[in-house]
């Protein structure tokens, strides 16, 4: 089995994917590589959704956004390239006991199935096919890069890209194009907000420079 593993497009809900995965856990052990292959693209999207949750407040803890943003960028790059994210081989091939894994996955089904109720397949053109999956992956990457900016002390600088990532991830998982569209809206708002911050900082710097030089 190679490290470059392509994902197949799917219209299944994540709870369905997890239930099928649990049903296929017949052996005593399973590797992380096999688990990620089975969960596929949706599992990576769920990781993105979880990683952005700490930033859904006006001001985040300084430094955390860089670490989590980098993780989101790596995952979104994997989605864009349609392959598993890079991880050391010893981690990918580590054997895990299915007897312990299955109960944890079953609890995950309970939680995810509740989330499934709030969303439904809409606007399929924004979520269907490998091309849109790659485009949306690039959008998540862009939001992740904005999340990495060391501006945690600035209100909403982490919240806006965090919401965008959450909407992209949840919308792609559930094939809900309306939610994905909301992700693009927040990505645009984030870009405008950051541009305004940069513009304000530039003119503030110019004002300070002029006052010091007496211009």
JSON list of C-alpha atoms in Angstrom, two decimals:
[
{"chain": "A", "resi": 1, "resn": "UNK", "atom": "CA", "xyz": [0.00, 0.00, 0.00]},
{"chain": "A", "resi": 2, "resn": "UNK", "atom": "CA", "xyz": [1.43, 3.39, -0.99]},
{"chain": "A", "resi": 3, "resn": "UNK", "atom": "CA", "xyz": [1.41, 6.66, 0.91]},
{"chain": "A", "resi": 4, "resn": "UNK", "atom": "CA", "xyz": [-0.46, 8.42, -1.92]},
{"chain": "A", "resi": 5, "resn": "UNK", "atom": "CA", "xyz": [-4.02, 7.18, -1.57]},
{"chain": "A", "resi": 6, "resn": "UNK", "atom": "CA", "xyz": [-6.80, 8.79, -3.56]},
{"chain": "A", "resi": 7, "resn": "UNK", "atom": "CA", "xyz": [-10.20, 9.34, -2.02]},
{"chain": "A", "resi": 8, "resn": "UNK", "atom": "CA", "xyz": [-13.43, 8.57, -3.82]},
{"chain": "A", "resi": 9, "resn": "UNK", "atom": "CA", "xyz": [-16.22, 11.13, -3.95]},
{"chain": "A", "resi": 10, "resn": "UNK", "atom": "CA", "xyz": [-19.12, 10.21, -1.68]},
{"chain": "A", "resi": 11, "resn": "UNK", "atom": "CA", "xyz": [-22.60, 11.46, -0.93]},
{"chain": "A", "resi": 12, "resn": "UNK", "atom": "CA", "xyz": [-22.98, 9.45, 2.29]},
{"chain": "A", "resi": 13, "resn": "UNK", "atom": "CA", "xyz": [-23.45, 11.10, 5.66]},
{"chain": "A", "resi": 14, "resn": "UNK", "atom": "CA", "xyz": [-20.55, 10.76, 8.08]},
{"chain": "A", "resi": 15, "resn": "UNK", "atom": "CA", "xyz": [-22.67, 8.71, 10.49]},
{"chain": "A", "resi": 16, "resn": "UNK", "atom": "CA", "xyz": [-23.30, 6.19, 7.68]},
{"chain": "A", "resi": 17, "resn": "UNK", "atom": "CA", "xyz": [-19.57, 6.02, 6.95]},
{"chain": "A", "resi": 18, "resn": "UNK", "atom": "CA", "xyz": [-18.80, 5.40, 10.63]},
{"chain": "A", "resi": 19, "resn": "UNK", "atom": "CA", "xyz": [-21.48, 2.71, 10.93]},
{"chain": "A", "resi": 20, "resn": "UNK", "atom": "CA", "xyz": [-20.08, 0.91, 7.88]},
{"chain": "A", "resi": 21, "resn": "UNK", "atom": "CA", "xyz": [-16.58, 1.21, 9.29]},
{"chain": "A", "resi": 22, "resn": "UNK", "atom": "CA", "xyz": [-17.68, -0.35, 12.59]},
{"chain": "A", "resi": 23, "resn": "UNK", "atom": "CA", "xyz": [-19.30, -3.19, 10.67]},
{"chain": "A", "resi": 24, "resn": "UNK", "atom": "CA", "xyz": [-16.03, -3.85, 8.84]},
{"chain": "A", "resi": 25, "resn": "UNK", "atom": "CA", "xyz": [-13.91, -4.08, 12.01]},
{"chain": "A", "resi": 26, "resn": "UNK", "atom": "CA", "xyz": [-13.68, -7.86, 11.91]},
{"chain": "A", "resi": 27, "resn": "UNK", "atom": "CA", "xyz": [-9.99, -8.32, 12.64]},
{"chain": "A", "resi": 28, "resn": "UNK", "atom": "CA", "xyz": [-8.24, -7.91, 15.97]},
{"chain": "A", "resi": 29, "resn": "UNK", "atom": "CA", "xyz": [-6.28, -4.87, 14.85]},
{"chain": "A", "resi": 30, "resn": "UNK", "atom": "CA", "xyz": [-6.43, -2.05, 12.30]},
{"chain": "A", "resi": 31, "resn": "UNK", "atom": "CA", "xyz": [-3.82, 0.52, 11.27]},
{"chain": "A", "resi": 32, "resn": "UNK", "atom": "CA", "xyz": [-4.31, 4.28, 11.16]},
{"chain": "A", "resi": 33, "resn": "UNK", "atom": "CA", "xyz": [-3.68, 4.11, 7.41]},
{"chain": "A", "resi": 34, "resn": "UNK", "atom": "CA", "xyz": [-6.54, 1.62, 6.96]},
{"chain": "A", "resi": 35, "resn": "UNK", "atom": "CA", "xyz": [-8.80, 3.67, 9.23]},
{"chain": "A", "resi": 36, "resn": "UNK", "atom": "CA", "xyz": [-8.18, 6.90, 7.32]},
{"chain": "A", "resi": 37, "resn": "UNK", "atom": "CA", "xyz": [-8.75, 5.10, 4.02]},
{"chain": "A", "resi": 38, "resn": "UNK", "atom": "CA", "xyz": [-12.08, 3.81, 5.29]},
{"chain": "A", "resi": 39, "resn": "UNK", "atom": "CA", "xyz": [-13.23, 7.17, 6.65]},
{"chain": "A", "resi": 40, "resn": "UNK", "atom": "CA", "xyz": [-11.79, 8.97, 3.65]},
{"chain": "A", "resi": 41, "resn": "UNK", "atom": "CA", "xyz": [-12.25, 12.61, 2.79]},
{"chain": "A", "resi": 42, "resn": "UNK", "atom": "CA", "xyz": [-15.12, 13.11, 5.24]},
{"chain": "A", "resi": 43, "resn": "UNK", "atom": "CA", "xyz": [-12.92, 12.09, 8.18]},
{"chain": "A", "resi": 44, "resn": "UNK", "atom": "CA", "xyz": [-10.39, 14.76, 7.23]},
{"chain": "A", "resi": 45, "resn": "UNK", "atom": "CA", "xyz": [-13.17, 17.33, 6.95]},
{"chain": "A", "resi": 46, "resn": "UNK", "atom": "CA", "xyz": [-14.38, 16.39, 10.42]},
{"chain": "A", "resi": 47, "resn": "UNK", "atom": "CA", "xyz": [-10.85, 16.97, 11.73]},
{"chain": "A", "resi": 48, "resn": "UNK", "atom": "CA", "xyz": [-10.93, 20.46, 10.20]},
{"chain": "A", "resi": 49, "resn": "UNK", "atom": "CA", "xyz": [-14.29, 21.18, 11.83]},
{"chain": "A", "resi": 50, "resn": "UNK", "atom": "CA", "xyz": [-13.03, 20.08, 15.25]},
{"chain": "A", "resi": 51, "resn": "UNK", "atom": "CA", "xyz": [-9.77, 22.04, 14.91]},
{"chain": "A", "resi": 52, "resn": "UNK", "atom": "CA", "xyz": [-11.57, 25.33, 14.24]},
{"chain": "A", "resi": 53, "resn": "UNK", "atom": "CA", "xyz": [-13.98, 25.11, 17.20]},
{"chain": "A", "resi": 54, "resn": "UNK", "atom": "CA", "xyz": [-11.62, 26.80, 19.74]},
{"chain": "A", "resi": 55, "resn": "UNK", "atom": "CA", "xyz": [-11.65, 29.97, 17.64]},
{"chain": "A", "resi": 56, "resn": "UNK", "atom": "CA", "xyz": [-15.38, 30.60, 17.55]},
{"chain": "A", "resi": 57, "resn": "UNK", "atom": "CA", "xyz": [-15.04, 33.35, 20.16]},
{"chain": "A", "resi": 58, "resn": "UNK", "atom": "CA", "xyz": [-14.14, 37.03, 19.51]},
{"chain": "A", "resi": 59, "resn": "UNK", "atom": "CA", "xyz": [-10.55, 36.70, 20.82]},
{"chain": "A", "resi": 60, "resn": "UNK", "atom": "CA", "xyz": [-8.54, 33.45, 20.86]},
{"chain": "A", "resi": 61, "resn": "UNK", "atom": "CA", "xyz": [-5.54, 32.45, 22.94]},
{"chain": "A", "resi": 62, "resn": "UNK", "atom": "CA", "xyz": [-2.35, 33.82, 21.29]},
{"chain": "A", "resi": 63, "resn": "UNK", "atom": "CA", "xyz": [-0.20, 31.18, 19.59]},
{"chain": "A", "resi": 64, "resn": "UNK", "atom": "CA", "xyz": [-2.90, 28.50, 19.39]},
{"chain": "A", "resi": 65, "resn": "UNK", "atom": "CA", "xyz": [-4.20, 29.77, 16.06]},
{"chain": "A", "resi": 66, "resn": "UNK", "atom": "CA", "xyz": [-0.80, 29.20, 14.44]},
{"chain": "A", "resi": 67, "resn": "UNK", "atom": "CA", "xyz": [-0.63, 25.55, 15.51]},
{"chain": "A", "resi": 68, "resn": "UNK", "atom": "CA", "xyz": [-4.23, 24.67, 14.70]},
{"chain": "A", "resi": 69, "resn": "UNK", "atom": "CA", "xyz": [-4.18, 26.76, 11.52]},
{"chain": "A", "resi": 70, "resn": "UNK", "atom": "CA", "xyz": [-1.14, 24.84, 10.29]},
{"chain": "A", "resi": 71, "resn": "UNK", "atom": "CA", "xyz": [-2.93, 21.54, 10.97]},
{"chain": "A", "resi": 72, "resn": "UNK", "atom": "CA", "xyz": [-5.97, 22.72, 9.01]},
{"chain": "A", "resi": 73, "resn": "UNK", "atom": "CA", "xyz": [-3.77, 23.84, 6.12]},
{"chain": "A", "resi": 74, "resn": "UNK", "atom": "CA", "xyz": [-2.07, 20.41, 5.98]},
{"chain": "A", "resi": 75, "resn": "UNK", "atom": "CA", "xyz": [-5.41, 18.60, 6.03]},
{"chain": "A", "resi": 76, "resn": "UNK", "atom": "CA", "xyz": [-6.93, 20.90, 3.41]},
{"chain": "A", "resi": 77, "resn": "UNK", "atom": "CA", "xyz": [-3.86, 20.36, 1.22]},
{"chain": "A", "resi": 78, "resn": "UNK", "atom": "CA", "xyz": [-4.46, 16.62, 1.47]},
{"chain": "A", "resi": 79, "resn": "UNK", "atom": "CA", "xyz": [-8.10, 17.14, 0.45]},
{"chain": "A", "resi": 80, "resn": "UNK", "atom": "CA", "xyz": [-7.04, 19.36, -2.46]},
{"chain": "A", "resi": 81, "resn": "UNK", "atom": "CA", "xyz": [-4.48, 16.80, -3.68]},
{"chain": "A", "resi": 82, "resn": "UNK", "atom": "CA", "xyz": [-6.98, 13.96, -3.10]},
{"chain": "A", "resi": 83, "resn": "UNK", "atom": "CA", "xyz": [-4.66, 11.93, -0.90]},
{"chain": "A", "resi": 84, "resn": "UNK", "atom": "CA", "xyz": [-3.86, 11.18, 2.72]},
{"chain": "A", "resi": 85, "resn": "UNK", "atom": "CA", "xyz": [-2.06, 13.92, 4.66]},
{"chain": "A", "resi": 86, "resn": "UNK", "atom": "CA", "xyz": [1.63, 13.27, 5.23]},
{"chain": "A", "resi": 87, "resn": "UNK", "atom": "CA", "xyz": [2.34, 11.40, 8.44]},
{"chain": "A", "resi": 88, "resn": "UNK", "atom": "CA", "xyz": [5.35, 9.31, 9.53]},
{"chain": "A", "resi": 89, "resn": "UNK", "atom": "CA", "xyz": [5.04, 5.70, 8.34]},
{"chain": "A", "resi": 90, "resn": "UNK", "atom": "CA", "xyz": [5.42, 4.34, 11.86]},
{"chain": "A", "resi": 91, "resn": "UNK", "atom": "CA", "xyz": [2.30, 6.30, 12.87]},
{"chain": "A", "resi": 92, "resn": "UNK", "atom": "CA", "xyz": [0.29, 5.37, 9.78]},
{"chain": "A", "resi": 93, "resn": "UNK", "atom": "CA", "xyz": [1.09, 1.66, 10.21]},
{"chain": "A", "resi": 94, "resn": "UNK", "atom": "CA", "xyz": [0.63, 1.52, 13.99]},
{"chain": "A", "resi": 95, "resn": "UNK", "atom": "CA", "xyz": [-1.69, -1.36, 14.95]},
{"chain": "A", "resi": 96, "resn": "UNK", "atom": "CA", "xyz": [-4.75, -0.49, 17.07]},
{"chain": "A", "resi": 97, "resn": "UNK", "atom": "CA", "xyz": [-7.03, -2.95, 18.84]},
{"chain": "A", "resi": 98, "resn": "UNK", "atom": "CA", "xyz": [-10.48, -2.96, 17.24]},
{"chain": "A", "resi": 99, "resn": "UNK", "atom": "CA", "xyz": [-12.08, -4.09, 20.52]},
{"chain": "A", "resi": 100, "resn": "UNK", "atom": "CA", "xyz": [-11.21, -0.70, 22.02]},
{"chain": "A", "resi": 101, "resn": "UNK", "atom": "CA", "xyz": [-11.76, 1.31, 18.85]},
{"chain": "A", "resi": 102, "resn": "UNK", "atom": "CA", "xyz": [-15.28, 0.13, 18.03]},
{"chain": "A", "resi": 103, "resn": "UNK", "atom": "CA", "xyz": [-16.98, 1.51, 21.22]},
{"chain": "A", "resi": 104, "resn": "UNK", "atom": "CA", "xyz": [-15.36, 4.92, 20.65]},
{"chain": "A", "resi": 105, "resn": "UNK", "atom": "CA", "xyz": [-16.57, 4.98, 17.05]},
{"chain": "A", "resi": 106, "resn": "UNK", "atom": "CA", "xyz": [-20.05, 3.98, 18.18]},
{"chain": "A", "resi": 107, "resn": "UNK", "atom": "CA", "xyz": [-20.18, 6.99, 20.50]},
{"chain": "A", "resi": 108, "resn": "UNK", "atom": "CA", "xyz": [-19.07, 9.11, 17.55]},
{"chain": "A", "resi": 109, "resn": "UNK", "atom": "CA", "xyz": [-22.02, 7.80, 15.52]},
{"chain": "A", "resi": 110, "resn": "UNK", "atom": "CA", "xyz": [-24.40, 8.99, 18.25]},
{"chain": "A", "resi": 111, "resn": "UNK", "atom": "CA", "xyz": [-22.94, 12.50, 18.22]},
{"chain": "A", "resi": 112, "resn": "UNK", "atom": "CA", "xyz": [-22.63, 12.83, 14.45]},
{"chain": "A", "resi": 113, "resn": "UNK", "atom": "CA", "xyz": [-26.14, 11.53, 13.80]},
{"chain": "A", "resi": 114, "resn": "UNK", "atom": "CA", "xyz": [-27.49, 14.45, 15.83]},
{"chain": "A", "resi": 115, "resn": "UNK", "atom": "CA", "xyz": [-25.56, 16.89, 13.67]},
{"chain": "A", "resi": 116, "resn": "UNK", "atom": "CA", "xyz": [-26.89, 15.19, 10.54]},
{"chain": "A", "resi": 117, "resn": "UNK", "atom": "CA", "xyz": [-30.45, 16.28, 11.43]},
{"chain": "A", "resi": 118, "resn": "UNK", "atom": "CA", "xyz": [-29.68, 19.97, 10.96]},
{"chain": "A", "resi": 119, "resn": "UNK", "atom": "CA", "xyz": [-28.32, 19.65, 7.45]},
{"chain": "A", "resi": 120, "resn": "UNK", "atom": "CA", "xyz": [-29.49, 18.18, 4.15]},
{"chain": "A", "resi": 121, "resn": "UNK", "atom": "CA", "xyz": [-28.16, 17.88, 0.60]},
{"chain": "A", "resi": 122, "resn": "UNK", "atom": "CA", "xyz": [-28.71, 21.19, -1.23]},
{"chain": "A", "resi": 123, "resn": "UNK", "atom": "CA", "xyz": [-27.12, 22.99, -4.18]},
{"chain": "A", "resi": 124, "resn": "UNK", "atom": "CA", "xyz": [-25.18, 19.87, -5.28]},
{"chain": "A", "resi": 125, "resn": "UNK", "atom": "CA", "xyz": [-23.10, 21.86, -7.75]},
{"chain": "A", "resi": 126, "resn": "UNK", "atom": "CA", "xyz": [-21.08, 23.26, -4.82]},
{"chain": "A", "resi": 127, "resn": "UNK", "atom": "CA", "xyz": [-20.29, 19.91, -3.23]},
{"chain": "A", "resi": 128, "resn": "UNK", "atom": "CA", "xyz": [-20.44, 17.19, -5.91]},
{"chain": "A", "resi": 129, "resn": "UNK", "atom": "CA", "xyz": [-17.50, 15.87, -7.89]},
{"chain": "A", "resi": 130, "resn": "UNK", "atom": "CA", "xyz": [-13.76, 15.82, -7.44]},
{"chain": "A", "resi": 131, "resn": "UNK", "atom": "CA", "xyz": [-13.25, 19.27, -8.99]},
{"chain": "A", "resi": 132, "resn": "UNK", "atom": "CA", "xyz": [-15.44, 21.08, -6.45]},
{"chain": "A", "resi": 133, "resn": "UNK", "atom": "CA", "xyz": [-13.92, 19.04, -3.64]},
{"chain": "A", "resi": 134, "resn": "UNK", "atom": "CA", "xyz": [-10.50, 20.34, -4.66]},
{"chain": "A", "resi": 135, "resn": "UNK", "atom": "CA", "xyz": [-11.77, 23.93, -5.05]},
{"chain": "A", "resi": 136, "resn": "UNK", "atom": "CA", "xyz": [-13.39, 23.80, -1.63]},
{"chain": "A", "resi": 137, "resn": "UNK", "atom": "CA", "xyz": [-10.19, 22.30, -0.24]},
{"chain": "A", "resi": 138, "resn": "UNK", "atom": "CA", "xyz": [-8.26, 25.33, -1.51]},
{"chain": "A", "resi": 139, "resn": "UNK", "atom": "CA", "xyz": [-10.85, 27.60, 0.13]},
{"chain": "A", "resi": 140, "resn": "UNK", "atom": "CA", "xyz": [-10.36, 25.82, 3.47]},
{"chain": "A", "resi": 141, "resn": "UNK", "atom": "CA", "xyz": [-6.61, 26.21, 3.01]},
{"chain": "A", "resi": 142, "resn": "UNK", "atom": "CA", "xyz": [-7.00, 29.95, 2.42]},
{"chain": "A", "resi": 143, "resn": "UNK", "atom": "CA", "xyz": [-9.11, 30.28, 5.57]},
{"chain": "A", "resi": 144, "resn": "UNK", "atom": "CA", "xyz": [-6.54, 28.22, 7.49]},
{"chain": "A", "resi": 145, "resn": "UNK", "atom": "CA", "xyz": [-3.73, 30.54, 6.37]},
{"chain": "A", "resi": 146, "resn": "UNK", "atom": "CA", "xyz": [-5.75, 33.55, 7.54]},
{"chain": "A", "resi": 147, "resn": "UNK", "atom": "CA", "xyz": [-6.36, 31.75, 10.84]},
{"chain": "A", "resi": 148, "resn": "UNK", "atom": "CA", "xyz": [-2.59, 31.35, 11.27]},
{"chain": "A", "resi": 149, "resn": "UNK", "atom": "CA", "xyz": [-2.03, 35.11, 11.22]},
{"chain": "A", "resi": 150, "resn": "UNK", "atom": "CA", "xyz": [-0.65, 36.22, 14.64]},
{"chain": "A", "resi": 151, "resn": "UNK", "atom": "CA", "xyz": [-3.59, 38.51, 15.32]},
{"chain": "A", "resi": 152, "resn": "UNK", "atom": "CA", "xyz": [-5.28, 36.67, 18.17]},
{"chain": "A", "resi": 153, "resn": "UNK", "atom": "CA", "xyz": [-5.47, 39.93, 20.13]},
{"chain": "A", "resi": 154, "resn": "UNK", "atom": "CA", "xyz": [-7.61, 41.53, 17.38]},
{"chain": "A", "resi": 155, "resn": "UNK", "atom": "CA", "xyz": [-11.34, 40.85, 17.84]},
{"chain": "A", "resi": 156, "resn": "UNK", "atom": "CA", "xyz": [-12.84, 38.46, 15.27]},
{"chain": "A", "resi": 157, "resn": "UNK", "atom": "CA", "xyz": [-9.51, 37.88, 13.49]},
{"chain": "A", "resi": 158, "resn": "UNK", "atom": "CA", "xyz": [-9.73, 34.18, 14.42]},
{"chain": "A", "resi": 159, "resn": "UNK", "atom": "CA", "xyz": [-13.51, 33.94, 14.67]},
{"chain": "A", "resi": 160, "resn": "UNK", "atom": "CA", "xyz": [-14.30, 34.86, 11.05]},
{"chain": "A", "resi": 161, "resn": "UNK", "atom": "CA", "xyz": [-11.94, 32.33, 9.39]},
{"chain": "A", "resi": 162, "resn": "UNK", "atom": "CA", "xyz": [-12.93, 29.76, 12.03]},
{"chain": "A", "resi": 163, "resn": "UNK", "atom": "CA", "xyz": [-16.61, 30.08, 11.06]},
{"chain": "A", "resi": 164, "resn": "UNK", "atom": "CA", "xyz": [-15.67, 29.83, 7.38]},
{"chain": "A", "resi": 165, "resn": "UNK", "atom": "CA", "xyz": [-13.75, 26.59, 7.98]},
{"chain": "A", "resi": 166, "resn": "UNK", "atom": "CA", "xyz": [-16.57, 25.13, 10.04]},
{"chain": "A", "resi": 167, "resn": "UNK", "atom": "CA", "xyz": [-19.15, 25.93, 7.35]},
{"chain": "A", "resi": 168, "resn": "UNK", "atom": "CA", "xyz": [-16.94, 24.54, 4.57]},
{"chain": "A", "resi": 169, "resn": "UNK", "atom": "CA", "xyz": [-16.23, 21.33, 6.48]},
{"chain": "A", "resi": 170, "resn": "UNK", "atom": "CA", "xyz": [-19.79, 20.69, 7.67]},
{"chain": "A", "resi": 171, "resn": "UNK", "atom": "CA", "xyz": [-21.25, 21.57, 4.27]},
{"chain": "A", "resi": 172, "resn": "UNK", "atom": "CA", "xyz": [-18.90, 19.23, 2.40]},
{"chain": "A", "resi": 173, "resn": "UNK", "atom": "CA", "xyz": [-19.51, 16.41, 4.87]},
{"chain": "A", "resi": 174, "resn": "UNK", "atom": "CA", "xyz": [-23.27, 16.65, 4.44]},
{"chain": "A", "resi": 175, "resn": "UNK", "atom": "CA", "xyz": [-23.18, 17.74, 0.77]},
{"chain": "A", "resi": 176, "resn": "UNK", "atom": "CA", "xyz": [-25.04, 20.88, 1.81]},
{"chain": "A", "resi": 177, "resn": "UNK", "atom": "CA", "xyz": [-24.12, 23.48, -0.82]},
{"chain": "A", "resi": 178, "resn": "UNK", "atom": "CA", "xyz": [-25.99, 26.23, 1.03]},
{"chain": "A", "resi": 179, "resn": "UNK", "atom": "CA", "xyz": [-23.68, 25.79, 4.02]},
{"chain": "A", "resi": 180, "resn": "UNK", "atom": "CA", "xyz": [-20.61, 25.72, 1.75]},
{"chain": "A", "resi": 181, "resn": "UNK", "atom": "CA", "xyz": [-21.86, 28.96, 0.18]},
{"chain": "A", "resi": 182, "resn": "UNK", "atom": "CA", "xyz": [-21.98, 30.42, 3.66]},
{"chain": "A", "resi": 183, "resn": "UNK", "atom": "CA", "xyz": [-18.34, 29.38, 4.04]},
{"chain": "A", "resi": 184, "resn": "UNK", "atom": "CA", "xyz": [-17.39, 31.38, 0.95]},
{"chain": "A", "resi": 185, "resn": "UNK", "atom": "CA", "xyz": [-19.31, 34.36, 2.31]},
{"chain": "A", "resi": 186, "resn": "UNK", "atom": "CA", "xyz": [-17.37, 34.29, 5.57]},
{"chain": "A", "resi": 187, "resn": "UNK", "atom": "CA", "xyz": [-14.10, 33.77, 3.68]},
{"chain": "A", "resi": 188, "resn": "UNK", "atom": "CA", "xyz": [-14.85, 36.94, 1.68]},
{"chain": "A", "resi": 189, "resn": "UNK", "atom": "CA", "xyz": [-15.77, 38.81, 4.87]},
{"chain": "A", "resi": 190, "resn": "UNK", "atom": "CA", "xyz": [-12.53, 37.61, 6.48]},
{"chain": "A", "resi": 191, "resn": "UNK", "atom": "CA", "xyz": [-10.47, 38.79, 3.50]},
{"chain": "A", "resi": 192, "resn": "UNK", "atom": "CA", "xyz": [-12.15, 42.21, 3.57]},
{"chain": "A", "resi": 193, "resn": "UNK", "atom": "CA", "xyz": [-11.65, 42.46, 7.35]},
{"chain": "A", "resi": 194, "resn": "UNK", "atom": "CA", "xyz": [-7.95, 41.59, 7.11]},
{"chain": "A", "resi": 195, "resn": "UNK", "atom": "CA", "xyz": [-7.51, 44.02, 4.21]},
{"chain": "A", "resi": 196, "resn": "UNK", "atom": "CA", "xyz": [-9.11, 46.75, 6.30]},
{"chain": "A", "resi": 197, "resn": "UNK", "atom": "CA", "xyz": [-6.81, 45.93, 9.21]},
{"chain": "A", "resi": 198, "resn": "UNK", "atom": "CA", "xyz": [-3.79, 46.10, 6.93]},
{"chain": "A", "resi": 199, "resn": "UNK", "atom": "CA", "xyz": [-4.98, 49.38, 5.40]},
{"chain": "A", "resi": 200, "resn": "UNK", "atom": "CA", "xyz": [-5.57, 50.87, 8.85]},
{"chain": "A", "resi": 201, "resn": "UNK", "atom": "CA", "xyz": [-2.17, 49.70, 10.11]},
{"chain": "A", "resi": 202, "resn": "UNK", "atom": "CA", "xyz": [-0.45, 51.18, 7.04]},
{"chain": "A", "resi": 203, "resn": "UNK", "atom": "CA", "xyz": [-2.00, 54.62, 7.47]},
{"chain": "A", "resi": 204, "resn": "UNK", "atom": "CA", "xyz": [-1.44, 54.54, 11.22]},
{"chain": "A", "resi": 205, "resn": "UNK", "atom": "CA", "xyz": [2.22, 53.86, 10.52]},
{"chain": "A", "resi": 206, "resn": "UNK", "atom": "CA", "xyz": [2.35, 56.67, 8.00]},
{"chain": "A", "resi": 207, "resn": "UNK", "atom": "CA", "xyz": [0.83, 59.04, 10.56]},
{"chain": "A", "resi": 208, "resn": "UNK", "atom": "CA", "xyz": [3.37, 58.08, 13.21]},
{"chain": "A", "resi": 209, "resn": "UNK", "atom": "CA", "xyz": [6.22, 58.40, 10.70]},
{"chain": "A", "resi": 210, "resn": "UNK", "atom": "CA", "xyz": [5.05, 61.86, 9.62]},
{"chain": "A", "resi": 211, "resn": "UNK", "atom": "CA", "xyz": [4.71, 63.03, 13.22]},
{"chain": "A", "resi": 212, "resn": "UNK", "atom": "CA", "xyz": [8.24, 61.89, 14.03]},
{"chain": "A", "resi": 213, "resn": "UNK", "atom": "CA", "xyz": [9.77, 63.48, 10.94]},
{"chain": "A", "resi": 214, "resn": "UNK", "atom": "CA", "xyz": [7.69, 66.63, 11.21]},
{"chain": "A", "resi": 215, "resn": "UNK", "atom": "CA", "xyz": [6.31, 66.20, 7.71]}
]
